[in-house]
JSON list of N, CA and C in Angstrom, two decimals:
[
{"chain": "A", "resi": 1, "resn": "UNK", "atom": "N", "xyz": [76.06, 380.50, 207.64]},
{"chain": "A", "resi": 1, "resn": "UNK", "atom": "CA", "xyz": [75.40, 379.65, 208.61]},
{"chain": "A", "resi": 1, "resn": "UNK", "atom": "C", "xyz": [76.42, 379.02, 209.56]},
{"chain": "A", "resi": 2, "resn": "UNK", "atom": "N", "xyz": [77.61, 378.86, 209.12]},
{"chain": "A", "resi": 2, "resn": "UNK", "atom": "CA", "xyz": [78.75, 378.43, 209.93]},
{"chain": "A", "resi": 2, "resn": "UNK", "atom": "C", "xyz": [78.34, 377.46, 211.04]},
{"chain": "A", "resi": 3, "resn": "UNK", "atom": "N", "xyz": [78.60, 377.83, 212.28]},
{"chain": "A", "resi": 3, "resn": "UNK", "atom": "CA", "xyz": [78.37, 376.92, 213.40]},
{"chain": "A", "resi": 3, "resn": "UNK", "atom": "C", "xyz": [76.98, 377.08, 214.01]},
{"chain": "A", "resi": 4, "resn": "UNK", "atom": "N", "xyz": [76.16, 377.94, 213.42]},
{"chain": "A", "resi": 4, "resn": "UNK", "atom": "CA", "xyz": [74.85, 378.17, 214.00]},
{"chain": "A", "resi": 4, "resn": "UNK", "atom": "C", "xyz": [73.89, 377.03, 213.70]},
{"chain": "A", "resi": 5, "resn": "UNK", "atom": "N", "xyz": [73.08, 376.71, 214.67]},
{"chain": "A", "resi": 5, "resn": "UNK", "atom": "CA", "xyz": [72.13, 375.61, 214.56]},
{"chain": "A", "resi": 5, "resn": "UNK", "atom": "C", "xyz": [70.96, 375.99, 213.65]},
{"chain": "A", "resi": 6, "resn": "UNK", "atom": "N", "xyz": [70.61, 375.11, 212.74]},
{"chain": "A", "resi": 6, "resn": "UNK", "atom": "CA", "xyz": [69.46, 375.34, 211.85]},
{"chain": "A", "resi": 6, "resn": "UNK", "atom": "C", "xyz": [68.17, 375.11, 212.61]},
{"chain": "A", "resi": 7, "resn": "UNK", "atom": "N", "xyz": [67.12, 375.77, 212.17]},
{"chain": "A", "resi": 7, "resn": "UNK", "atom": "CA", "xyz": [65.81, 375.66, 212.78]},
{"chain": "A", "resi": 7, "resn": "UNK", "atom": "C", "xyz": [64.82, 375.03, 211.81]},
{"chain": "A", "resi": 8, "resn": "UNK", "atom": "N", "xyz": [63.72, 374.53, 212.35]},
{"chain": "A", "resi": 8, "resn": "UNK", "atom": "CA", "xyz": [62.64, 373.96, 211.55]},
{"chain": "A", "resi": 8, "resn": "UNK", "atom": "C", "xyz": [61.60, 375.05, 211.30]},
{"chain": "A", "resi": 9, "resn": "UNK", "atom": "N", "xyz": [60.88, 374.98, 210.17]},
{"chain": "A", "resi": 9, "resn": "UNK", "atom": "CA", "xyz": [59.86, 375.99, 209.88]},
{"chain": "A", "resi": 9, "resn": "UNK", "atom": "C", "xyz": [58.78, 376.12, 210.95]},
{"chain": "A", "resi": 10, "resn": "UNK", "atom": "N", "xyz": [58.51, 375.07, 211.69]},
{"chain": "A", "resi": 10, "resn": "UNK", "atom": "CA", "xyz": [57.47, 375.10, 212.72]},
{"chain": "A", "resi": 10, "resn": "UNK", "atom": "C", "xyz": [57.90, 375.67, 214.06]},
{"chain": "A", "resi": 11, "resn": "UNK", "atom": "N", "xyz": [59.20, 375.93, 214.23]},
{"chain": "A", "resi": 11, "resn": "UNK", "atom": "CA", "xyz": [59.68, 376.53, 215.48]},
{"chain": "A", "resi": 11, "resn": "UNK", "atom": "C", "xyz": [59.14, 377.94, 215.63]},
{"chain": "A", "resi": 12, "resn": "UNK", "atom": "N", "xyz": [58.92, 378.37, 216.86]},
{"chain": "A", "resi": 12, "resn": "UNK", "atom": "CA", "xyz": [58.46, 379.74, 217.08]},
{"chain": "A", "resi": 12, "resn": "UNK", "atom": "C", "xyz": [59.64, 380.71, 216.93]},
{"chain": "A", "resi": 13, "resn": "UNK", "atom": "N", "xyz": [59.30, 381.96, 216.70]},
{"chain": "A", "resi": 13, "resn": "UNK", "atom": "CA", "xyz": [60.34, 382.99, 216.61]},
{"chain": "A", "resi": 13, "resn": "UNK", "atom": "C", "xyz": [61.05, 383.16, 217.95]},
{"chain": "A", "resi": 14, "resn": "UNK", "atom": "N", "xyz": [60.38, 382.87, 219.05]},
{"chain": "A", "resi": 14, "resn": "UNK", "atom": "CA", "xyz": [61.00, 382.92, 220.37]},
{"chain": "A", "resi": 14, "resn": "UNK", "atom": "C", "xyz": [62.16, 381.94, 220.44]},
{"chain": "A", "resi": 15, "resn": "UNK", "atom": "N", "xyz": [61.96, 380.73, 219.93]},
{"chain": "A", "resi": 15, "resn": "UNK", "atom": "CA", "xyz": [63.01, 379.72, 219.92]},
{"chain": "A", "resi": 15, "resn": "UNK", "atom": "C", "xyz": [64.16, 380.18, 219.03]},
{"chain": "A", "resi": 16, "resn": "UNK", "atom": "N", "xyz": [63.84, 380.67, 217.85]},
{"chain": "A", "resi": 16, "resn": "UNK", "atom": "CA", "xyz": [64.88, 381.12, 216.92]},
{"chain": "A", "resi": 16, "resn": "UNK", "atom": "C", "xyz": [65.69, 382.28, 217.50]},
{"chain": "A", "resi": 17, "resn": "UNK", "atom": "N", "xyz": [65.01, 383.24, 218.12]},
{"chain": "A", "resi": 17, "resn": "UNK", "atom": "CA", "xyz": [65.71, 384.38, 218.71]},
{"chain": "A", "resi": 17, "resn": "UNK", "atom": "C", "xyz": [66.63, 383.93, 219.84]},
{"chain": "A", "resi": 18, "resn": "UNK", "atom": "N", "xyz": [66.18, 382.98, 220.63]},
{"chain": "A", "resi": 18, "resn": "UNK", "atom": "CA", "xyz": [67.00, 382.44, 221.71]},
{"chain": "A", "resi": 18, "resn": "UNK", "atom": "C", "xyz": [68.25, 381.75, 221.16]},
{"chain": "A", "resi": 19, "resn": "UNK", "atom": "N", "xyz": [68.09, 380.98, 220.08]},
{"chain": "A", "resi": 19, "resn": "UNK", "atom": "CA", "xyz": [69.24, 380.31, 219.47]},
{"chain": "A", "resi": 19, "resn": "UNK", "atom": "C", "xyz": [70.23, 381.31, 218.88]},
{"chain": "A", "resi": 20, "resn": "UNK", "atom": "N", "xyz": [69.70, 382.40, 218.27]},
{"chain": "A", "resi": 20, "resn": "UNK", "atom": "CA", "xyz": [70.58, 383.45, 217.75]},
{"chain": "A", "resi": 20, "resn": "UNK", "atom": "C", "xyz": [71.38, 384.08, 218.87]},
{"chain": "A", "resi": 21, "resn": "UNK", "atom": "N", "xyz": [70.72, 384.34, 219.99]},
{"chain": "A", "resi": 21, "resn": "UNK", "atom": "CA", "xyz": [71.41, 384.96, 221.13]},
{"chain": "A", "resi": 21, "resn": "UNK", "atom": "C", "xyz": [72.51, 384.04, 221.64]},
{"chain": "A", "resi": 22, "resn": "UNK", "atom": "N", "xyz": [72.19, 382.76, 221.81]},
{"chain": "A", "resi": 22, "resn": "UNK", "atom": "CA", "xyz": [73.17, 381.79, 222.30]},
{"chain": "A", "resi": 22, "resn": "UNK", "atom": "C", "xyz": [74.37, 381.70, 221.36]},
{"chain": "A", "resi": 23, "resn": "UNK", "atom": "N", "xyz": [74.10, 381.74, 220.05]},
{"chain": "A", "resi": 23, "resn": "UNK", "atom": "CA", "xyz": [75.17, 381.63, 219.04]},
{"chain": "A", "resi": 23, "resn": "UNK", "atom": "C", "xyz": [75.84, 382.98, 218.77]},
{"chain": "A", "resi": 24, "resn": "UNK", "atom": "N", "xyz": [75.33, 384.05, 219.42]},
{"chain": "A", "resi": 24, "resn": "UNK", "atom": "CA", "xyz": [75.85, 385.40, 219.17]},
{"chain": "A", "resi": 24, "resn": "UNK", "atom": "C", "xyz": [75.82, 385.72, 217.67]},
{"chain": "A", "resi": 25, "resn": "UNK", "atom": "N", "xyz": [74.69, 385.36, 217.04]},
{"chain": "A", "resi": 25, "resn": "UNK", "atom": "CA", "xyz": [74.54, 385.57, 215.60]},
{"chain": "A", "resi": 25, "resn": "UNK", "atom": "C", "xyz": [73.30, 386.37, 215.28]},
{"chain": "A", "resi": 26, "resn": "UNK", "atom": "N", "xyz": [73.11, 386.62, 213.98]},
{"chain": "A", "resi": 26, "resn": "UNK", "atom": "CA", "xyz": [71.95, 387.40, 213.56]},
{"chain": "A", "resi": 26, "resn": "UNK", "atom": "C", "xyz": [71.09, 386.68, 212.54]},
{"chain": "A", "resi": 27, "resn": "UNK", "atom": "N", "xyz": [71.39, 385.40, 212.30]},
{"chain": "A", "resi": 27, "resn": "UNK", "atom": "CA", "xyz": [70.59, 384.61, 211.36]},
{"chain": "A", "resi": 27, "resn": "UNK", "atom": "C", "xyz": [70.76, 383.12, 211.64]},
{"chain": "A", "resi": 28, "resn": "UNK", "atom": "N", "xyz": [69.80, 382.34, 211.15]},
{"chain": "A", "resi": 28, "resn": "UNK", "atom": "CA", "xyz": [69.84, 380.88, 211.26]},
{"chain": "A", "resi": 28, "resn": "UNK", "atom": "C", "xyz": [69.29, 380.29, 209.98]},
{"chain": "A", "resi": 29, "resn": "UNK", "atom": "N", "xyz": [69.85, 379.17, 209.57]},
{"chain": "A", "resi": 29, "resn": "UNK", "atom": "CA", "xyz": [69.29, 378.43, 208.45]},
{"chain": "A", "resi": 29, "resn": "UNK", "atom": "C", "xyz": [67.99, 377.77, 208.86]},
{"chain": "A", "resi": 30, "resn": "UNK", "atom": "N", "xyz": [67.12, 377.55, 207.90]},
{"chain": "A", "resi": 30, "resn": "UNK", "atom": "CA", "xyz": [65.85, 376.86, 208.15]},
{"chain": "A", "resi": 30, "resn": "UNK", "atom": "C", "xyz": [65.85, 375.60, 207.29]},
{"chain": "A", "resi": 31, "resn": "UNK", "atom": "N", "xyz": [65.74, 374.45, 207.96]},
{"chain": "A", "resi": 31, "resn": "UNK", "atom": "CA", "xyz": [65.81, 373.16, 207.29]},
{"chain": "A", "resi": 31, "resn": "UNK", "atom": "C", "xyz": [64.48, 372.44, 207.35]},
{"chain": "A", "resi": 32, "resn": "UNK", "atom": "N", "xyz": [64.14, 371.76, 206.25]},
{"chain": "A", "resi": 32, "resn": "UNK", "atom": "CA", "xyz": [62.96, 370.91, 206.18]},
{"chain": "A", "resi": 32, "resn": "UNK", "atom": "C", "xyz": [63.31, 369.68, 205.37]},
{"chain": "A", "resi": 33, "resn": "UNK", "atom": "N", "xyz": [63.08, 368.52, 205.95]},
{"chain": "A", "resi": 33, "resn": "UNK", "atom": "CA", "xyz": [63.41, 367.25, 205.28]},
{"chain": "A", "resi": 33, "resn": "UNK", "atom": "C", "xyz": [64.85, 367.21, 204.79]},
{"chain": "A", "resi": 34, "resn": "UNK", "atom": "N", "xyz": [65.76, 367.73, 205.61]},
{"chain": "A", "resi": 34, "resn": "UNK", "atom": "CA", "xyz": [67.17, 367.69, 205.28]},
{"chain": "A", "resi": 34, "resn": "UNK", "atom": "C", "xyz": [67.62, 368.71, 204.25]},
{"chain": "A", "resi": 35, "resn": "UNK", "atom": "N", "xyz": [66.72, 369.58, 203.83]},
{"chain": "A", "resi": 35, "resn": "UNK", "atom": "CA", "xyz": [67.05, 370.58, 202.81]},
{"chain": "A", "resi": 35, "resn": "UNK", "atom": "C", "xyz": [66.96, 371.99, 203.41]},
{"chain": "A", "resi": 36, "resn": "UNK", "atom": "N", "xyz": [67.88, 372.86, 203.00]},
{"chain": "A", "resi": 36, "resn": "UNK", "atom": "CA", "xyz": [67.82, 374.25, 203.39]},
{"chain": "A", "resi": 36, "resn": "UNK", "atom": "C", "xyz": [66.70, 374.91, 202.59]},
{"chain": "A", "resi": 37, "resn": "UNK", "atom": "N", "xyz": [65.69, 375.44, 203.30]},
{"chain": "A", "resi": 37, "resn": "UNK", "atom": "CA", "xyz": [64.54, 376.03, 202.62]},
{"chain": "A", "resi": 37, "resn": "UNK", "atom": "C", "xyz": [64.48, 377.55, 202.79]},
{"chain": "A", "resi": 38, "resn": "UNK", "atom": "N", "xyz": [65.32, 378.08, 203.65]},
{"chain": "A", "resi": 38, "resn": "UNK", "atom": "CA", "xyz": [65.34, 379.53, 203.85]},
{"chain": "A", "resi": 38, "resn": "UNK", "atom": "C", "xyz": [66.27, 379.92, 204.97]},
{"chain": "A", "resi": 39, "resn": "UNK", "atom": "N", "xyz": [66.17, 381.18, 205.35]},
{"chain": "A", "resi": 39, "resn": "UNK", "atom": "CA", "xyz": [66.97, 381.72, 206.45]},
{"chain": "A", "resi": 39, "resn": "UNK", "atom": "C", "xyz": [66.07, 382.66, 207.26]},
{"chain": "A", "resi": 40, "resn": "UNK", "atom": "N", "xyz": [66.25, 382.65, 208.57]},
{"chain": "A", "resi": 40, "resn": "UNK", "atom": "CA", "xyz": [65.54, 383.57, 209.44]},
{"chain": "A", "resi": 40, "resn": "UNK", "atom": "C", "xyz": [66.57, 384.53, 210.02]},
{"chain": "A", "resi": 41, "resn": "UNK", "atom": "N", "xyz": [66.31, 385.82, 209.90]},
{"chain": "A", "resi": 41, "resn": "UNK", "atom": "CA", "xyz": [67.26, 386.84, 210.36]},
{"chain": "A", "resi": 41, "resn": "UNK", "atom": "C", "xyz": [66.60, 387.73, 211.42]},
{"chain": "A", "resi": 42, "resn": "UNK", "atom": "N", "xyz": [67.45, 388.46, 212.14]},
{"chain": "A", "resi": 42, "resn": "UNK", "atom": "CA", "xyz": [66.92, 389.44, 213.08]},
{"chain": "A", "resi": 42, "resn": "UNK", "atom": "C", "xyz": [65.99, 390.41, 212.35]},
{"chain": "A", "resi": 43, "resn": "UNK", "atom": "N", "xyz": [66.40, 390.82, 211.16]},
{"chain": "A", "resi": 43, "resn": "UNK", "atom": "CA", "xyz": [65.60, 391.76, 210.37]},
{"chain": "A", "resi": 43, "resn": "UNK", "atom": "C", "xyz": [64.23, 391.17, 210.04]},
{"chain": "A", "resi": 44, "resn": "UNK", "atom": "N", "xyz": [64.18, 389.89, 209.67]},
{"chain": "A", "resi": 44, "resn": "UNK", "atom": "CA", "xyz": [62.90, 389.22, 209.40]},
{"chain": "A", "resi": 44, "resn": "UNK", "atom": "C", "xyz": [61.99, 389.29, 210.63]},
{"chain": "A", "resi": 45, "resn": "UNK", "atom": "N", "xyz": [62.55, 388.99, 211.80]},
{"chain": "A", "resi": 45, "resn": "UNK", "atom": "CA", "xyz": [61.76, 388.97, 213.03]},
{"chain": "A", "resi": 45, "resn": "UNK", "atom": "C", "xyz": [61.22, 390.37, 213.34]},
{"chain": "A", "resi": 46, "resn": "UNK", "atom": "N", "xyz": [62.07, 391.37, 213.19]},
{"chain": "A", "resi": 46, "resn": "UNK", "atom": "CA", "xyz": [61.66, 392.74, 213.51]},
{"chain": "A", "resi": 46, "resn": "UNK", "atom": "C", "xyz": [60.61, 393.24, 212.53]},
{"chain": "A", "resi": 47, "resn": "UNK", "atom": "N", "xyz": [60.86, 393.10, 211.23]},
{"chain": "A", "resi": 47, "resn": "UNK", "atom": "CA", "xyz": [59.96, 393.71, 210.23]},
{"chain": "A", "resi": 47, "resn": "UNK", "atom": "C", "xyz": [58.71, 392.89, 209.94]},
{"chain": "A", "resi": 48, "resn": "UNK", "atom": "N", "xyz": [58.79, 391.57, 210.02]},
{"chain": "A", "resi": 48, "resn": "UNK", "atom": "CA", "xyz": [57.65, 390.73, 209.65]},
{"chain": "A", "resi": 48, "resn": "UNK", "atom": "C", "xyz": [56.83, 390.25, 210.84]},
{"chain": "A", "resi": 49, "resn": "UNK", "atom": "N", "xyz": [57.34, 390.47, 212.04]},
{"chain": "A", "resi": 49, "resn": "UNK", "atom": "CA", "xyz": [56.62, 390.02, 213.23]},
{"chain": "A", "resi": 49, "resn": "UNK", "atom": "C", "xyz": [56.39, 391.17, 214.20]},
{"chain": "A", "resi": 50, "resn": "UNK", "atom": "N", "xyz": [57.44, 391.65, 214.81]},
{"chain": "A", "resi": 50, "resn": "UNK", "atom": "CA", "xyz": [57.30, 392.66, 215.86]},
{"chain": "A", "resi": 50, "resn": "UNK", "atom": "C", "xyz": [56.67, 393.95, 215.36]},
{"chain": "A", "resi": 51, "resn": "UNK", "atom": "N", "xyz": [57.12, 394.45, 214.21]},
{"chain": "A", "resi": 51, "resn": "UNK", "atom": "CA", "xyz": [56.57, 395.70, 213.68]},
{"chain": "A", "resi": 51, "resn": "UNK", "atom": "C", "xyz": [55.11, 395.56, 213.28]},
{"chain": "A", "resi": 52, "resn": "UNK", "atom": "N", "xyz": [54.67, 394.33, 213.04]},
{"chain": "A", "resi": 52, "resn": "UNK", "atom": "CA", "xyz": [53.28, 394.06, 212.67]},
{"chain": "A", "resi": 52, "resn": "UNK", "atom": "C", "xyz": [52.41, 393.75, 213.89]},
{"chain": "A", "resi": 53, "resn": "UNK", "atom": "N", "xyz": [53.03, 393.75, 215.07]},
{"chain": "A", "resi": 53, "resn": "UNK", "atom": "CA", "xyz": [52.28, 393.48, 216.30]},
{"chain": "A", "resi": 53, "resn": "UNK", "atom": "C", "xyz": [51.98, 392.02, 216.54]},
{"chain": "A", "resi": 54, "resn": "UNK", "atom": "N", "xyz": [52.69, 391.13, 215.89]},
{"chain": "A", "resi": 54, "resn": "UNK", "atom": "CA", "xyz": [52.44, 389.70, 216.04]},
{"chain": "A", "resi": 54, "resn": "UNK", "atom": "C", "xyz": [53.15, 389.17, 217.29]},
{"chain": "A", "resi": 55, "resn": "UNK", "atom": "N", "xyz": [52.65, 388.06, 217.81]},
{"chain": "A", "resi": 55, "resn": "UNK", "atom": "CA", "xyz": [53.19, 387.43, 219.01]},
{"chain": "A", "resi": 55, "resn": "UNK", "atom": "C", "xyz": [54.33, 386.49, 218.63]},
{"chain": "A", "resi": 56, "resn": "UNK", "atom": "N", "xyz": [55.54, 386.87, 219.01]},
{"chain": "A", "resi": 56, "resn": "UNK", "atom": "CA", "xyz": [56.71, 386.07, 218.62]},
{"chain": "A", "resi": 56, "resn": "UNK", "atom": "C", "xyz": [56.77, 384.72, 219.34]},
{"chain": "A", "resi": 57, "resn": "UNK", "atom": "N", "xyz": [55.93, 384.51, 220.34]},
{"chain": "A", "resi": 57, "resn": "UNK", "atom": "CA", "xyz": [55.89, 383.21, 221.00]},
{"chain": "A", "resi": 57, "resn": "UNK", "atom": "C", "xyz": [54.97, 382.23, 220.27]},
{"chain": "A", "resi": 58, "resn": "UNK", "atom": "N", "xyz": [54.22, 382.75, 219.29]},
{"chain": "A", "resi": 58, "resn": "UNK", "atom": "CA", "xyz": [53.29, 381.90, 218.52]},
{"chain": "A", "resi": 58, "resn": "UNK", "atom": "C", "xyz": [53.59, 381.91, 217.02]},
{"chain": "A", "resi": 59, "resn": "UNK", "atom": "N", "xyz": [54.09, 383.01, 216.50]},
{"chain": "A", "resi": 59, "resn": "UNK", "atom": "CA", "xyz": [54.41, 383.15, 215.07]},
{"chain": "A", "resi": 59, "resn": "UNK", "atom": "C", "xyz": [55.60, 382.25, 214.76]},
{"chain": "A", "resi": 60, "resn": "UNK", "atom": "N", "xyz": [55.56, 381.53, 213.64]},
{"chain": "A", "resi": 60, "resn": "UNK", "atom": "CA", "xyz": [56.60, 380.54, 213.36]},
{"chain": "A", "resi": 60, "resn": "UNK", "atom": "C", "xyz": [57.69, 381.05, 212.42]},
{"chain": "A", "resi": 61, "resn": "UNK", "atom": "N", "xyz": [58.80, 380.37, 212.48]},
{"chain": "A", "resi": 61, "resn": "UNK", "atom": "CA", "xyz": [59.93, 380.65, 211.60]},
{"chain": "A", "resi": 61, "resn": "UNK", "atom": "C", "xyz": [59.49, 380.58, 210.14]},
{"chain": "A", "resi": 62, "resn": "UNK", "atom": "N", "xyz": [58.70, 379.55, 209.79]},
{"chain": "A", "resi": 62, "resn": "UNK", "atom": "CA", "xyz": [58.24, 379.38, 208.42]},
{"chain": "A", "resi": 62, "resn": "UNK", "atom": "C", "xyz": [57.37, 380.51, 207.92]},
{"chain": "A", "resi": 63, "resn": "UNK", "atom": "N", "xyz": [56.65, 381.16, 208.82]},
{"chain": "A", "resi": 63, "resn": "UNK", "atom": "CA", "xyz": [55.79, 382.27, 208.45]},
{"chain": "A", "resi": 63, "resn": "UNK", "atom": "C", "xyz": [56.58, 383.57, 208.25]},
{"chain": "A", "resi": 64, "resn": "UNK", "atom": "N", "xyz": [57.77, 383.62, 208.78]},
{"chain": "A", "resi": 64, "resn": "UNK", "atom": "CA", "xyz": [58.54, 384.86, 208.83]},
{"chain": "A", "resi": 64, "resn": "UNK", "atom": "C", "xyz": [59.83, 384.83, 208.01]},
{"chain": "A", "resi": 65, "resn": "UNK", "atom": "N", "xyz": [60.33, 383.65, 207.71]},
{"chain": "A", "resi": 65, "resn": "UNK", "atom": "CA", "xyz": [61.66, 383.51, 207.09]},
{"chain": "A", "resi": 65, "resn": "UNK", "atom": "C", "xyz": [61.73, 384.07, 205.68]},
{"chain": "A", "resi": 66, "resn": "UNK", "atom": "N", "xyz": [62.95, 384.31, 205.25]},
{"chain": "A", "resi": 66, "resn": "UNK", "atom": "CA", "xyz": [63.23, 384.61, 203.85]},
{"chain": "A", "resi": 66, "resn": "UNK", "atom": "C", "xyz": [63.43, 383.27, 203.16]},
{"chain": "A", "resi": 67, "resn": "UNK", "atom": "N", "xyz": [62.63, 383.01, 202.16]},
{"chain": "A", "resi": 67, "resn": "UNK", "atom": "CA", "xyz": [62.66, 381.71, 201.48]},
{"chain": "A", "resi": 67, "resn": "UNK", "atom": "C", "xyz": [63.78, 381.61, 200.45]},
{"chain": "A", "resi": 68, "resn": "UNK", "atom": "N", "xyz": [64.26, 380.38, 200.27]},
{"chain": "A", "resi": 68, "resn": "UNK", "atom": "CA", "xyz": [65.27, 380.13, 199.25]},
{"chain": "A", "resi": 68, "resn": "UNK", "atom": "C", "xyz": [64.67, 380.31, 197.87]},
{"chain": "A", "resi": 69, "resn": "UNK", "atom": "N", "xyz": [65.54, 380.50, 196.89]},
{"chain": "A", "resi": 69, "resn": "UNK", "atom": "CA", "xyz": [65.04, 380.74, 195.52]},
{"chain": "A", "resi": 69, "resn": "UNK", "atom": "C", "xyz": [65.09, 379.52, 194.68]}
]
């Protein structure tokens, strides 16, 4: 996660993808109430949103992320 900005579960995938581009990265941490709850990756966005025909401007990080264990 290094210097990349964490996202909230309610953020859209559009916002997350934009932050990844700005950070020149392929993943972002997902934080809720100060706790790391998962990670959103390029792979998550492609396989769980775009490949399913979902609208990345409406689908949220929380709906698409890989959850912590």
